[in-house]
Coordinates of C-alpha atoms in Angstrom, one line a residue:
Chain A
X1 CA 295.4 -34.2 -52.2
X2 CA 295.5 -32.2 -55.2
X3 CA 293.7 -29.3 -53.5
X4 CA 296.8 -28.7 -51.8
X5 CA 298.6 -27.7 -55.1
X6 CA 295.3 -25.5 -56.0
X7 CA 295.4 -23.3 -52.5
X8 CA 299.0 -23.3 -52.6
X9 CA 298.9 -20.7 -55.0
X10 CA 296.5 -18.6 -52.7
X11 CA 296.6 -14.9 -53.5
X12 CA 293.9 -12.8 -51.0
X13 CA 294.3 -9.7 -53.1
X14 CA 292.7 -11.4 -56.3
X15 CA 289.1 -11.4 -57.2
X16 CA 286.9 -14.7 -57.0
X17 CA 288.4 -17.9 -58.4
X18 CA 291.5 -15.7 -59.4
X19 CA 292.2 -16.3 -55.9
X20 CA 293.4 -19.8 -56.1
X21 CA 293.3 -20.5 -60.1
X22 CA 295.3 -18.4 -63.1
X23 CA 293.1 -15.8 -64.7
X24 CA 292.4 -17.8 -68.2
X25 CA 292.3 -21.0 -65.5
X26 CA 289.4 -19.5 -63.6
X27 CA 287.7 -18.0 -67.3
X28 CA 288.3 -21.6 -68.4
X29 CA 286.7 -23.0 -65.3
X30 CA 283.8 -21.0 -65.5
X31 CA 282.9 -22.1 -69.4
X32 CA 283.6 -25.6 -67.8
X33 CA 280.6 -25.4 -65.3
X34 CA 278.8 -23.4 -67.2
X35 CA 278.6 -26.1 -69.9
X36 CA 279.4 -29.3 -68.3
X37 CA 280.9 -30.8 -71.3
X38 CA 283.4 -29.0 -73.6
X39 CA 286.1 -29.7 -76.5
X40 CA 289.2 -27.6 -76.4
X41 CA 287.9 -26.1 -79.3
X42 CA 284.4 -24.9 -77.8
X43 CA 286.0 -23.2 -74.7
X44 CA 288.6 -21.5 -77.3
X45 CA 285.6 -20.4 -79.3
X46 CA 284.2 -18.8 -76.5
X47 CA 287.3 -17.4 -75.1
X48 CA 288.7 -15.9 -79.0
X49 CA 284.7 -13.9 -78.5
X50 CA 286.4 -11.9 -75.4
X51 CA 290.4 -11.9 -76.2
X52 CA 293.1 -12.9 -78.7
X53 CA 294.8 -15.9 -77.7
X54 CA 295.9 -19.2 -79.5
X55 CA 294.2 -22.8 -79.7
X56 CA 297.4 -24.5 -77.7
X57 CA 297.5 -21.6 -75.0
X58 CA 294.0 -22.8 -74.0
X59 CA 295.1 -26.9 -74.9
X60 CA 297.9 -26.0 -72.4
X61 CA 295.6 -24.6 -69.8
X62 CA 293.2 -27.5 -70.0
X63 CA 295.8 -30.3 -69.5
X64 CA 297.3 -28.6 -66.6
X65 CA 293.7 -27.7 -64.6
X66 CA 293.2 -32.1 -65.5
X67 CA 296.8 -32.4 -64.3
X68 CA 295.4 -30.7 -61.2
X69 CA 292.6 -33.0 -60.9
X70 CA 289.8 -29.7 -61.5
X71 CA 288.9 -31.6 -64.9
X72 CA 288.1 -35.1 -66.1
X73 CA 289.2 -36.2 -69.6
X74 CA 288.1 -38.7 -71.7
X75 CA 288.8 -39.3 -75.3
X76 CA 286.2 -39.3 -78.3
X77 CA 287.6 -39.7 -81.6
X78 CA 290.6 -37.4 -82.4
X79 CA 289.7 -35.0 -79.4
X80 CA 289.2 -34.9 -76.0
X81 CA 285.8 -34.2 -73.6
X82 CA 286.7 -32.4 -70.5
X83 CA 284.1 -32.3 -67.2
X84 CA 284.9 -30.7 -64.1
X85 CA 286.0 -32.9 -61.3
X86 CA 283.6 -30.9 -58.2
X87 CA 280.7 -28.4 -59.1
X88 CA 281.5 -24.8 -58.7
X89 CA 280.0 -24.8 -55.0
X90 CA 282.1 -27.7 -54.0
X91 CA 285.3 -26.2 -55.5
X92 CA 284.7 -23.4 -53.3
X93 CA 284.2 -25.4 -50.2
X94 CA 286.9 -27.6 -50.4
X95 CA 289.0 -24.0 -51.3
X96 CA 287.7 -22.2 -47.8
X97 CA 288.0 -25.4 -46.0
X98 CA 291.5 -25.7 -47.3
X99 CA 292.9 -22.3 -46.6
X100 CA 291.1 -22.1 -43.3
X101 CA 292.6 -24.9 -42.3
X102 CA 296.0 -24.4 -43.1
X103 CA 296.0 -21.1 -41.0
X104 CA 293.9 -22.8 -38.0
X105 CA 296.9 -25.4 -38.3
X106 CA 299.4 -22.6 -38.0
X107 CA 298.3 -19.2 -36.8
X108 CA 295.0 -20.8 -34.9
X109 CA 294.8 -18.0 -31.7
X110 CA 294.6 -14.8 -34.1
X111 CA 292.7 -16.7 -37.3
X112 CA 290.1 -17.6 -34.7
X113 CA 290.0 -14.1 -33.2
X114 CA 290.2 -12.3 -36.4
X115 CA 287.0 -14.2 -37.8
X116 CA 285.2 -13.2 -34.1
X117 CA 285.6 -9.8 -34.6
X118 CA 285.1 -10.0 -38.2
X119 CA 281.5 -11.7 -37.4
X120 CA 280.7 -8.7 -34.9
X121 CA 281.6 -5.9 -37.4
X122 CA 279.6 -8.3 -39.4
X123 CA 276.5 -7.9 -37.2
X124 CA 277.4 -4.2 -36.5
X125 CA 277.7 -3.1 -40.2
X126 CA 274.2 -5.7 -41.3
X127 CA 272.2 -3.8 -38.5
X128 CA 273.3 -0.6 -40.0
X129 CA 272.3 -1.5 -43.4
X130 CA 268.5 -2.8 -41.5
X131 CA 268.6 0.9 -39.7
X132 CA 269.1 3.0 -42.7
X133 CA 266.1 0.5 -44.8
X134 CA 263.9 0.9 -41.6
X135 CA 264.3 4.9 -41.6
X136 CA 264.0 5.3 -45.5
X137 CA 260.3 3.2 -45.3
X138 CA 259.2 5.2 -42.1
X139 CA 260.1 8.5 -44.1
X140 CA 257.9 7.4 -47.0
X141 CA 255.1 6.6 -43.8
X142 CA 256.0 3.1 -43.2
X143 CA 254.8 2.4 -39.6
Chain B
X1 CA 277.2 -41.6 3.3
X2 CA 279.4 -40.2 0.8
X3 CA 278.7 -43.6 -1.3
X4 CA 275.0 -43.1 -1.2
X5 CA 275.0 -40.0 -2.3
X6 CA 277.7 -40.2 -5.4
X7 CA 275.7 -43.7 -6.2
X8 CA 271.8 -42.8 -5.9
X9 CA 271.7 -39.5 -6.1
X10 CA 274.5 -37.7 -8.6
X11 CA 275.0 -40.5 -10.4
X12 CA 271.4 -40.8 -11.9
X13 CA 271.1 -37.0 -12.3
X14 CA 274.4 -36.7 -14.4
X15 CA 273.0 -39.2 -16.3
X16 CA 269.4 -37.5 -16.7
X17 CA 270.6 -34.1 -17.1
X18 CA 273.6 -35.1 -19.6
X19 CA 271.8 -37.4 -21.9
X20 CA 268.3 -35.8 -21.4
X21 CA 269.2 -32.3 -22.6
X22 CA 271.4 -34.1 -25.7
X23 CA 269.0 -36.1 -26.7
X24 CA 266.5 -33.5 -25.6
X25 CA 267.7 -31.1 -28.5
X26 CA 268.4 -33.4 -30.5
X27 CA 264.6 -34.6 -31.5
X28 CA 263.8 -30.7 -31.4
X29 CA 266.2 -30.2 -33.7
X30 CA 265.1 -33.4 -35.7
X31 CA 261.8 -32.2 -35.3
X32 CA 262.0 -28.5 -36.4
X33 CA 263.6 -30.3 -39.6
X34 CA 261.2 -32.9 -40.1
X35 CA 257.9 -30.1 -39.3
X36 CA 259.7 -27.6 -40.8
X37 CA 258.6 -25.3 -37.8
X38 CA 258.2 -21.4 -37.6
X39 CA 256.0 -21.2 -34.8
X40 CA 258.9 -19.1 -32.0
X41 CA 255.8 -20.1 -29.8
X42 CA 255.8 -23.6 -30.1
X43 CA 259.5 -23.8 -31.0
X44 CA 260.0 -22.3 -27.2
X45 CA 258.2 -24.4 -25.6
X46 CA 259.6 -27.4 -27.3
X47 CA 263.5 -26.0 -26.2
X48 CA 261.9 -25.7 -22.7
X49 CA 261.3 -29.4 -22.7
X50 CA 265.2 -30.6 -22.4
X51 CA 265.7 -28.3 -19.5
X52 CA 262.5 -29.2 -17.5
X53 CA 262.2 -33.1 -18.1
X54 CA 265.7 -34.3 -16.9
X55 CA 265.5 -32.7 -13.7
X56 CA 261.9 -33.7 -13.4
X57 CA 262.1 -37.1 -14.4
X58 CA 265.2 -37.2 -11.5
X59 CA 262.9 -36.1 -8.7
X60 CA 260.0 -38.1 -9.4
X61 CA 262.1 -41.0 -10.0
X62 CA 264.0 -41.2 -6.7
X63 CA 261.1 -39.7 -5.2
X64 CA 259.5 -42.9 -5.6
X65 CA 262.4 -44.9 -6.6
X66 CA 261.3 -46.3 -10.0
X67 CA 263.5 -48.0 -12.2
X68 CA 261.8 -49.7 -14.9
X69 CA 265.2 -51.0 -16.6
X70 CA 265.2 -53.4 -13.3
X71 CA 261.5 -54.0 -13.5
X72 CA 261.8 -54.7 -17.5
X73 CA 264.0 -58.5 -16.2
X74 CA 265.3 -59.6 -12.9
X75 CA 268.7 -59.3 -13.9
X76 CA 268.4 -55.9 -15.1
X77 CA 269.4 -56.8 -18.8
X78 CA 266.7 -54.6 -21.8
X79 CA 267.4 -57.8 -23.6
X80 CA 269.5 -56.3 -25.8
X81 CA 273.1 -56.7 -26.0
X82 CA 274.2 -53.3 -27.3
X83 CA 271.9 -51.2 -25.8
X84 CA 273.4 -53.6 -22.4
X85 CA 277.0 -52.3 -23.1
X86 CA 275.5 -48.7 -23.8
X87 CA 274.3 -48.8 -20.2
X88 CA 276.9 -50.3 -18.8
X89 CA 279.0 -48.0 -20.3
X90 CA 277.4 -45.1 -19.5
X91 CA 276.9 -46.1 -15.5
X92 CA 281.1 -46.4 -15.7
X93 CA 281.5 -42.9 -17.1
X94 CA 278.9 -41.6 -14.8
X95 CA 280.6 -42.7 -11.6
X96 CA 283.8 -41.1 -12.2
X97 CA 281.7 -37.8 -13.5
X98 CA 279.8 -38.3 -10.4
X99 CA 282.7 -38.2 -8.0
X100 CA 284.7 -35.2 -10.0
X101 CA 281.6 -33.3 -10.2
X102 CA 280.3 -33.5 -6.6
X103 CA 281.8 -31.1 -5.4
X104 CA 281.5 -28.6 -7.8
X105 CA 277.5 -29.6 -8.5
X106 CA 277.0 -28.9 -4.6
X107 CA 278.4 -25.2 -5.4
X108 CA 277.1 -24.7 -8.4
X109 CA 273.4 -25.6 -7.2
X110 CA 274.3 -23.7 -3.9
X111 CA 275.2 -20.4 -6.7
X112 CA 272.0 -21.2 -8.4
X113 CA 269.9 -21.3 -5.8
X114 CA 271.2 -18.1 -4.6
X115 CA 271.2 -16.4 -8.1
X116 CA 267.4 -17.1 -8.3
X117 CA 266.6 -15.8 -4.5
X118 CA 269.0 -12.7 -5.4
X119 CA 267.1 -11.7 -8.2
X120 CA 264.0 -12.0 -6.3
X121 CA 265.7 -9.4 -3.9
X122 CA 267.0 -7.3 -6.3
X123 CA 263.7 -6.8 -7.5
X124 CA 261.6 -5.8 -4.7
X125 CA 264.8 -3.3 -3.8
X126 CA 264.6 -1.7 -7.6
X127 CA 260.8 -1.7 -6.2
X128 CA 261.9 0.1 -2.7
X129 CA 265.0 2.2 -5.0
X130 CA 262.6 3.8 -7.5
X131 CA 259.0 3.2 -6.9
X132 CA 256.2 2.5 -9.2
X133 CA 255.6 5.6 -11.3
X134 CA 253.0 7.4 -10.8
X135 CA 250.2 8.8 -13.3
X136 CA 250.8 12.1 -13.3
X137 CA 254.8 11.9 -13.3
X138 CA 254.6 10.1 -16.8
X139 CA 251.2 10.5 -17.7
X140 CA 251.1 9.5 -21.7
X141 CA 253.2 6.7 -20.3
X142 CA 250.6 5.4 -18.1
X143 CA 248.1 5.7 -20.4
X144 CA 249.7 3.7 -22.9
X145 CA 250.2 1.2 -20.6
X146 CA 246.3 0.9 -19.7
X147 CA 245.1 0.7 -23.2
X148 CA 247.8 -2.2 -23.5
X149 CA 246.8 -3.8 -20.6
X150 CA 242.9 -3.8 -21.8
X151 CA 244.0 -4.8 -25.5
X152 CA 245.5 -8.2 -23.9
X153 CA 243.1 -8.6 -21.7
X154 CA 245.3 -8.6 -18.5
X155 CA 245.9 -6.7 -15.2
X156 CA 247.8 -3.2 -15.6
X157 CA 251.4 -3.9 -14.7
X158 CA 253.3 -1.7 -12.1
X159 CA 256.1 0.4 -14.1
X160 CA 259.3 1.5 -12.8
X161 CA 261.8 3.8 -14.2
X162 CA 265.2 3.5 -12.9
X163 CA 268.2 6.4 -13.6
X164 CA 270.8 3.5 -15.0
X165 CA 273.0 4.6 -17.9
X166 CA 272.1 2.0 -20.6
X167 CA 268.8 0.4 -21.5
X168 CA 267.0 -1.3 -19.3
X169 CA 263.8 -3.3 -20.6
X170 CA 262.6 -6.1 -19.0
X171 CA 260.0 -8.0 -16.7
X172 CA 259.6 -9.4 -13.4
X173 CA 257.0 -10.7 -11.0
X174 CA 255.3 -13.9 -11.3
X175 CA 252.0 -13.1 -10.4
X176 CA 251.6 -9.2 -10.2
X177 CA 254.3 -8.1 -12.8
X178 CA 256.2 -4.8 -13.3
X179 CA 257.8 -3.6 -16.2
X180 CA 261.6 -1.9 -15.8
X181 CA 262.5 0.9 -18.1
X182 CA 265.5 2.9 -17.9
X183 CA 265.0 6.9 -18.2
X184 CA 268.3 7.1 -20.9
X185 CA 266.1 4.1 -22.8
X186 CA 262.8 6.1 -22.6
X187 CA 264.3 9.9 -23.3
X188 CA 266.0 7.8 -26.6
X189 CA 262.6 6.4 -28.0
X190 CA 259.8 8.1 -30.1
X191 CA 256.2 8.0 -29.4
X192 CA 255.7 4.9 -31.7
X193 CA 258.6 3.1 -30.9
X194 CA 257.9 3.2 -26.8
X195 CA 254.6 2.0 -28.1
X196 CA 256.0 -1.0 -29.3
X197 CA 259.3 -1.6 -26.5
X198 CA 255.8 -1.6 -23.6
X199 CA 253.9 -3.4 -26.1
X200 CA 256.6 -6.2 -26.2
X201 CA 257.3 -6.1 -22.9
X202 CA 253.1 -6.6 -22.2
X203 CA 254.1 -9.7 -24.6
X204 CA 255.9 -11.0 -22.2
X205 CA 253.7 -10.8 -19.3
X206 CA 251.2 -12.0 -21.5
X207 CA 253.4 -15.3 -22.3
X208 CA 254.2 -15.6 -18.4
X209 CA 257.8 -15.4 -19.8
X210 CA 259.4 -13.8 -16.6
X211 CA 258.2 -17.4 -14.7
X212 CA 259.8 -19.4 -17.3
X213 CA 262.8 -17.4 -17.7
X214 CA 263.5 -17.5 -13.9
X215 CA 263.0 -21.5 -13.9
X216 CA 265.0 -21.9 -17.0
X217 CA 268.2 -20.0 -15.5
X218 CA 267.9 -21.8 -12.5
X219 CA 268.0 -25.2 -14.8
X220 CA 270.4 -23.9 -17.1
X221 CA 272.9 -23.0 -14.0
X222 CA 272.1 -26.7 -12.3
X223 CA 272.9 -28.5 -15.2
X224 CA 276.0 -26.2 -15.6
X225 CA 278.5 -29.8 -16.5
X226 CA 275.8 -30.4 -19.9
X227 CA 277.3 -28.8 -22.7
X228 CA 274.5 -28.4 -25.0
X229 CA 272.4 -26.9 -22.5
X230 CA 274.2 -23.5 -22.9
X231 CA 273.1 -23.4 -26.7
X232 CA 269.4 -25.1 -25.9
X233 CA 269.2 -21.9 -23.7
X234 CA 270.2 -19.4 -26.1
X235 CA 267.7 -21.1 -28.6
X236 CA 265.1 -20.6 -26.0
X237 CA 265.9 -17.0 -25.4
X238 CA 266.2 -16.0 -28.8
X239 CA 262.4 -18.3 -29.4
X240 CA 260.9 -16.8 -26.5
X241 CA 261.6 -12.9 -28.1
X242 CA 260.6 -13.7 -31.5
X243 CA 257.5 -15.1 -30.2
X244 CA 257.0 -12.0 -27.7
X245 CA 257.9 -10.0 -31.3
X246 CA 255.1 -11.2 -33.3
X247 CA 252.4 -10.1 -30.3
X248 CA 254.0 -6.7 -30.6
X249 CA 254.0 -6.1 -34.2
X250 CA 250.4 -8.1 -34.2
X251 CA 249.0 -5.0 -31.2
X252 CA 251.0 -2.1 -32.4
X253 CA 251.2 -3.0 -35.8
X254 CA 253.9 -0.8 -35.9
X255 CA 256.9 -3.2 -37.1
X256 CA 259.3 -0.2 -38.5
X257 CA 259.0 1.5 -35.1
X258 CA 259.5 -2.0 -33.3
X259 CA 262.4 -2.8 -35.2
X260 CA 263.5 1.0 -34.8
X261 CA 263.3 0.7 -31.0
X262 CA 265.3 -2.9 -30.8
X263 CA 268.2 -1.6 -32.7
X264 CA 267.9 1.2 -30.1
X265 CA 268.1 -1.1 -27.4
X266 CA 271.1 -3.4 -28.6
X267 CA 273.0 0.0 -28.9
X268 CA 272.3 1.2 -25.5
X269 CA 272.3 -2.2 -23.8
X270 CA 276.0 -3.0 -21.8
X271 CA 278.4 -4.7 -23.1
X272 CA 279.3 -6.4 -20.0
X273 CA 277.7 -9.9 -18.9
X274 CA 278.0 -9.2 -15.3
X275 CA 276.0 -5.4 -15.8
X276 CA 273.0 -6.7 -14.6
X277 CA 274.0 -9.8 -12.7
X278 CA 271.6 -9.7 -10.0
X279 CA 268.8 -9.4 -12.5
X280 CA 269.8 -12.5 -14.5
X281 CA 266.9 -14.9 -13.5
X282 CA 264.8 -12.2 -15.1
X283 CA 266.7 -10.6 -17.6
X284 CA 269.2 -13.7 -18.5
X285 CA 271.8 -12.7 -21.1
X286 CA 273.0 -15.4 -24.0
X287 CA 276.3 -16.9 -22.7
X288 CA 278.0 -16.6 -26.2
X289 CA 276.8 -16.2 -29.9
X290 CA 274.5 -12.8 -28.4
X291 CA 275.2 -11.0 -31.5
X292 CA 273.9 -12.7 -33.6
X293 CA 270.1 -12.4 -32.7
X294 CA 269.2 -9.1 -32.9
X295 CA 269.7 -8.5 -36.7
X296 CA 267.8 -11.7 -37.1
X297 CA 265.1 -10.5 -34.9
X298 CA 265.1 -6.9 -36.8
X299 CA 264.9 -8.4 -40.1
X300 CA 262.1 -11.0 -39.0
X301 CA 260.0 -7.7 -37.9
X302 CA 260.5 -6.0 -41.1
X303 CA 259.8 -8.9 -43.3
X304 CA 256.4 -9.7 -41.0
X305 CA 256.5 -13.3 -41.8
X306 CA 253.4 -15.3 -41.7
X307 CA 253.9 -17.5 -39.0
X308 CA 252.1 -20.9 -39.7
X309 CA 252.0 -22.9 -36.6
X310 CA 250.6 -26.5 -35.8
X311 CA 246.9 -26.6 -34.8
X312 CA 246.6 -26.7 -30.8
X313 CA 245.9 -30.3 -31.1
X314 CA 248.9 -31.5 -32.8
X315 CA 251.2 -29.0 -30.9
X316 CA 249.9 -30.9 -27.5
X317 CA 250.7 -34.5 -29.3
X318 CA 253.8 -33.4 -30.1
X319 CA 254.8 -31.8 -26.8
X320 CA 253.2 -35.2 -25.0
X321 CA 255.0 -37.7 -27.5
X322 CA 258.4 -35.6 -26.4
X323 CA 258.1 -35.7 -23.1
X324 CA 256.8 -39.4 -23.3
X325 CA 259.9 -40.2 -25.2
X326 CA 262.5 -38.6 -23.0
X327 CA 261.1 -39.6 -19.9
X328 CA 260.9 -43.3 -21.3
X329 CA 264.5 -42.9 -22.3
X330 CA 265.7 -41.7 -19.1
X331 CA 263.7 -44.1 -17.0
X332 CA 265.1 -47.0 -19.2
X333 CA 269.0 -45.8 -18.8
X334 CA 269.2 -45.4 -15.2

């Protein structure tokens, strides 16, 4: 249930995970994956390498993406171990599956028409990119 | 009368052509999985299969009125509870299909039936409409054509060229076959690339496609109340020109202007399903999903894959252990 609180904040416009998750959520996320197990203090390490920002901003971050069930906590001694809930791939499903449902729910007739033509520009614009590949190597004697 | 032929005769071929064409596809699916296939060749005949062995095993069968589930025990029972209910259960539902679909079976064989005659008509007209062209009218054409014909080791088709607006490429006549080009197609192609459209269409000769094509419409539109057969018959379109592709690219070896000419084609091909209605035995068009294939097919030409197929002796095994297992299926249910 708690990906309902994650699409909720959908915003199309964004970039990748910005899309669903804060900016320093989604940089957080993707140290997260990348290492599998981190302390507060190794994703702030990595984060202070790109931008200025404090230990408890990124504390704060942390416990609200475990609030919304994206991490796992456990404790080991004085700190905490965080590990993300889903891999990265299955974030994303459960994200397009989410959003696509919730406008199939409610606007099914033009999401499902939308995503048919969308698939035939689709085809249209991939055969282009296959014409312009297949003229370029006959130019350069391809047969 | 009416009771006969709901019970003996629509009853068992709902049941044939519904679960033989599900569970049909479903062991070529398991089995492209399981075999990881590549072969278009043997993947097309292997979609051909669900189409052909329903209707089959329903003629032979009240031909000569088997029914090994009764000879199995007197009382009709496979000695198994669940696969008991299954029956049973399936027999309910199939009488009720049996007397809604009737009706519309009689009129949709009746269409059939007439779709595959009508194309045979429509051909010999386009034959009496635009002749076979002649040697000196086209006569690099022609030519062409010959040295195809001797490179595949078959008679030289008939060739017609007909004044329609979009392209027109495709192959009729079971036994003494003539390729259809449209003028706009032709006057659109390079030197190389008309190479490679006749080459494919010599392909299909080659693969007696036009035969199977016609039959497999004629199944597809029978079976009309089975839902997967509309997507088993897409599969098998889409096998049957990759498999007609690789002959092309392996005579022209000309793959660029292959893939060159089918882009061509799509472009100048109608958008309409009904364009070439008449022709549709012969030239069947994908019911849904038709856009799809062709920038597959372009970018299987362009990456030339190495197509490793099944030696001729496991290919026959696994055809006969299909057909073995559907039949016994079908035999068994009803």
């Amino acid at each position: 249930m708690f990906w309902k609180k994650v699409s909720a904040d959908f915003k199309p416009h964004k970039v990748g995970l910005r899309k669903v998750l804060g900016d320093l959520e989604a940089d957080i996320m993707e140290i997260v994956w990348q290492k599998d197990r981190v302390s507060v203090r190794e994703v702030y390490e990595q984060l202070r390498l790109q931008k200025e920002l404090a230990y408890t901003t990124v504390m704060t971050i942390m416990t609200r993406l475990a609030e919304k069930g994206l991490l796992q906590k456990e404790s080991q001694g004085n700190a905490y171990i965080y590990t993300p809930s889903l891999s990265r791939q299955e974030f994303t499903h459960t994200i397009v599956k989410e959003v696509l449902d919730g406008l199939l729910d409610e606007f099914a007739e033009p999401a499902i028409s939308h995503l048919v033509d969308r698939m035939t520009k689709e085809d249209e614009s991939q055969i282009n990119k296959l014409e312009a590949l297949i003229k370029e190597r006959r130019q350069q004697g391809g047969r | 009368m009416i009771s006969i032929l709901l019970q003996e005769h629509m009853h068992p071929f709902i049941i044939y052509a519904v679960t033989g064409t599900f569970l049909g596809y479903g062991l070529v699916f398991l089995v492209y999985r399981w075999l990881q296939l590549d072969d278009p060749r043997l993947k097309a005949q292997l979609l051909f299969l669900p189409l052909i062995i329903p209707v089959t095993t329903y003629v032979i069968s009240s031909s000569f009125h088997v029914n090994p589930r009764c000879l199995l025990s007197v009382t009709g029972s496979t000695g198994l509870p669940f696969l008991d209910r299954l029956i049973t259960g399936f027999c309910v539902v199939s009488n009720v299909a049996a007397v809604i679909l009737t009706p519309l079976f009689a009129l949709a064989v009746s269409v059939a039936i007439i779709k595959a005659v009508v194309s045979l008509v429509a051909c010999r007209r386009l034959v009496k409409r635009y002749g076979l062209v002649c040697t000196e009218d086209y006569p690099q054409l022609t030519a062409t054509l010959r040295q195809l014909s001797q490179e595949v080791g078959v008679t030289t088709p008939g060739l017609i060229m007909t004044d329609k607006k979009y392209a027109q490429s495709f192959t009729f006549g079971f036994w003494n076959p003539v390729i259809v080009l449209s003028k706009k197609l032709v006057e659109s192609l390079d030197q190389d690339e008309l190479h490679a459209v006749l080459a494919h269409e010599m392909a299909h000769i080659v693969r007696k496609d036009s035969l199977f094509n016609w039959v497999a419409v004629f199944l597809r539109d029978a079976m009309f109340f089975a839902p997967v057969v509309y997507w088993g018959f897409n599969r098998l379109l889409g096998e049957k020109e990759k498999a007609a592709d690789d002959i092309t690219v392996r005579i022209t070896e000309k793959p660029l202007a292959f893939a060159q000419a089918l882009i061509k084609v799509w472009r100048m091909s109608p958008k309409s399903l009904f364009a070439d209605f008449s022709l549709d035995n012969f030239s069947p068009t994908p019911g849904f999903a038709k856009d799809g294939i062709i920038g597959h097919r372009v970018q299987r030409v362009i990456d030339a894959p190495g197509v490793q197929g099944l030696s001729s002796r496991a290919a026959i095994w696994l055809i006969f252990g299909m057909i073995t297992t559907l039949v016994s299926i079908l035999l068994i249910l009803c």
